[in-house]
């Protein structure tokens, strides 16, 4: 079974302020079956309140499913930065609104999103989160060669530029008000692969999350052939 292939990635212009936004809406076009049948969304936030979370995400008014979230507190000022991972199989085609709604207001709220051609219902594994202040922000994820590893990193940038050490898929910045940004990337799957970002800083807190994506395996069934049982996939014998 072939690994998923990339369609496109974009990012919303982030909202910012004080107390700031609690939701963000952006139009995104999914080409359709055969070109893109999986939508991955990564909301990122900077907040002055602990334990902000994503209440919901929708695309064309249909709910996305949460995979994971990661959040870290700033060691100097009372702010938190976080990132989530959400997805939808078989999203609506054409241009539709992608909407993230938070549990409360955020100083900065941004999101990046990617569409992929999986070729079947998706399977996700190796879900990983990480936080830190090291210059490199790694996510090491168990995967396989029929998969692709995707993820996102959020940093209170403070004017820093940051680099995805693998294939960059989207990036957003809010430089004027609070200096925050997010960057999403992908890497081919393997037994254990690392999606890595260079934050340009050894003092700024970052949060990251990601997972391995592949087509769901074919369901097995037992078929009687003469006097013998034979194991087969959905395609039959």
Short mmCIF file of N, CA and C in Angstrom, two decimals, residues 7-8 28-38 59 90-96 115-119:
data_model
loop_
_atom_site.label_atom_id
_atom_site.label_comp_id
_atom_site.label_asym_id
_atom_site.label_seq_id
_atom_site.Cartn_x
_atom_site.Cartn_y
_atom_site.Cartn_z
N UNK A 7 -0.99 17.08 -0.98
CA UNK A 7 -1.74 17.93 -1.90
C UNK A 7 -1.29 19.38 -1.73
N UNK A 8 -1.58 20.00 -0.60
CA UNK A 8 -1.13 21.37 -0.36
C UNK A 8 -1.26 21.71 1.11
N UNK A 28 -10.51 27.36 2.91
CA UNK A 28 -9.51 26.43 2.38
C UNK A 28 -10.20 25.57 1.32
N UNK A 29 -9.53 25.34 0.20
CA UNK A 29 -10.12 24.57 -0.90
C UNK A 29 -9.53 23.18 -0.95
N UNK A 30 -10.38 22.19 -0.81
CA UNK A 30 -10.00 20.79 -0.99
C UNK A 30 -10.42 20.38 -2.39
N UNK A 31 -9.47 19.85 -3.17
CA UNK A 31 -9.73 19.57 -4.59
C UNK A 31 -10.78 18.49 -4.77
N UNK A 32 -10.67 17.40 -4.01
CA UNK A 32 -11.68 16.36 -4.11
C UNK A 32 -11.09 14.97 -4.18
N UNK A 33 -11.95 13.98 -4.25
CA UNK A 33 -11.54 12.58 -4.25
C UNK A 33 -10.54 12.32 -5.38
N UNK A 34 -9.50 11.56 -5.04
CA UNK A 34 -8.45 11.27 -6.02
C UNK A 34 -7.31 12.26 -5.94
N UNK A 35 -7.55 13.44 -5.36
CA UNK A 35 -6.49 14.42 -5.18
C UNK A 35 -6.24 14.69 -3.71
N UNK A 36 -7.31 14.76 -2.94
CA UNK A 36 -7.17 15.02 -1.50
C UNK A 36 -8.37 14.43 -0.78
N UNK A 37 -8.12 13.50 0.14
CA UNK A 37 -9.22 12.90 0.88
C UNK A 37 -8.95 12.88 2.38
N UNK A 38 -7.98 13.70 2.83
CA UNK A 38 -7.67 13.80 4.26
C UNK A 38 -7.26 15.23 4.57
N UNK A 59 -14.96 21.94 9.40
CA UNK A 59 -14.69 22.28 8.01
C UNK A 59 -15.99 22.06 7.25
N UNK A 90 -12.24 12.34 4.31
CA UNK A 90 -13.20 12.68 3.25
C UNK A 90 -13.86 14.04 3.47
N UNK A 91 -13.05 15.10 3.56
CA UNK A 91 -13.64 16.43 3.75
C UNK A 91 -14.43 16.88 2.53
N UNK A 92 -15.33 17.82 2.74
CA UNK A 92 -16.10 18.38 1.63
C UNK A 92 -15.16 18.98 0.59
N UNK A 93 -15.55 18.88 -0.68
CA UNK A 93 -14.71 19.44 -1.75
C UNK A 93 -15.05 20.90 -1.98
N UNK A 94 -14.13 21.58 -2.68
CA UNK A 94 -14.33 22.99 -2.97
C UNK A 94 -13.88 23.89 -1.83
N UNK A 95 -14.19 25.18 -1.94
CA UNK A 95 -13.78 26.16 -0.93
C UNK A 95 -14.80 26.18 0.21
N UNK A 96 -14.32 25.92 1.41
CA UNK A 96 -15.16 25.92 2.60
C UNK A 96 -14.39 26.53 3.77
N UNK A 115 -3.79 19.22 3.18
CA UNK A 115 -4.62 18.17 2.60
C UNK A 115 -3.71 17.12 1.98
N UNK A 116 -4.11 15.86 2.14
CA UNK A 116 -3.34 14.72 1.67
C UNK A 116 -4.24 13.76 0.89
N UNK A 117 -3.65 13.01 -0.03
CA UNK A 117 -4.35 11.93 -0.70
C UNK A 117 -3.92 10.62 -0.04
N UNK A 118 -4.81 10.06 0.75
CA UNK A 118 -4.53 8.80 1.45
C UNK A 118 -5.00 7.61 0.63
N UNK A 119 -6.10 7.78 -0.12
CA UNK A 119 -6.60 6.73 -0.97
C UNK A 119 -7.59 5.79 -0.30
#
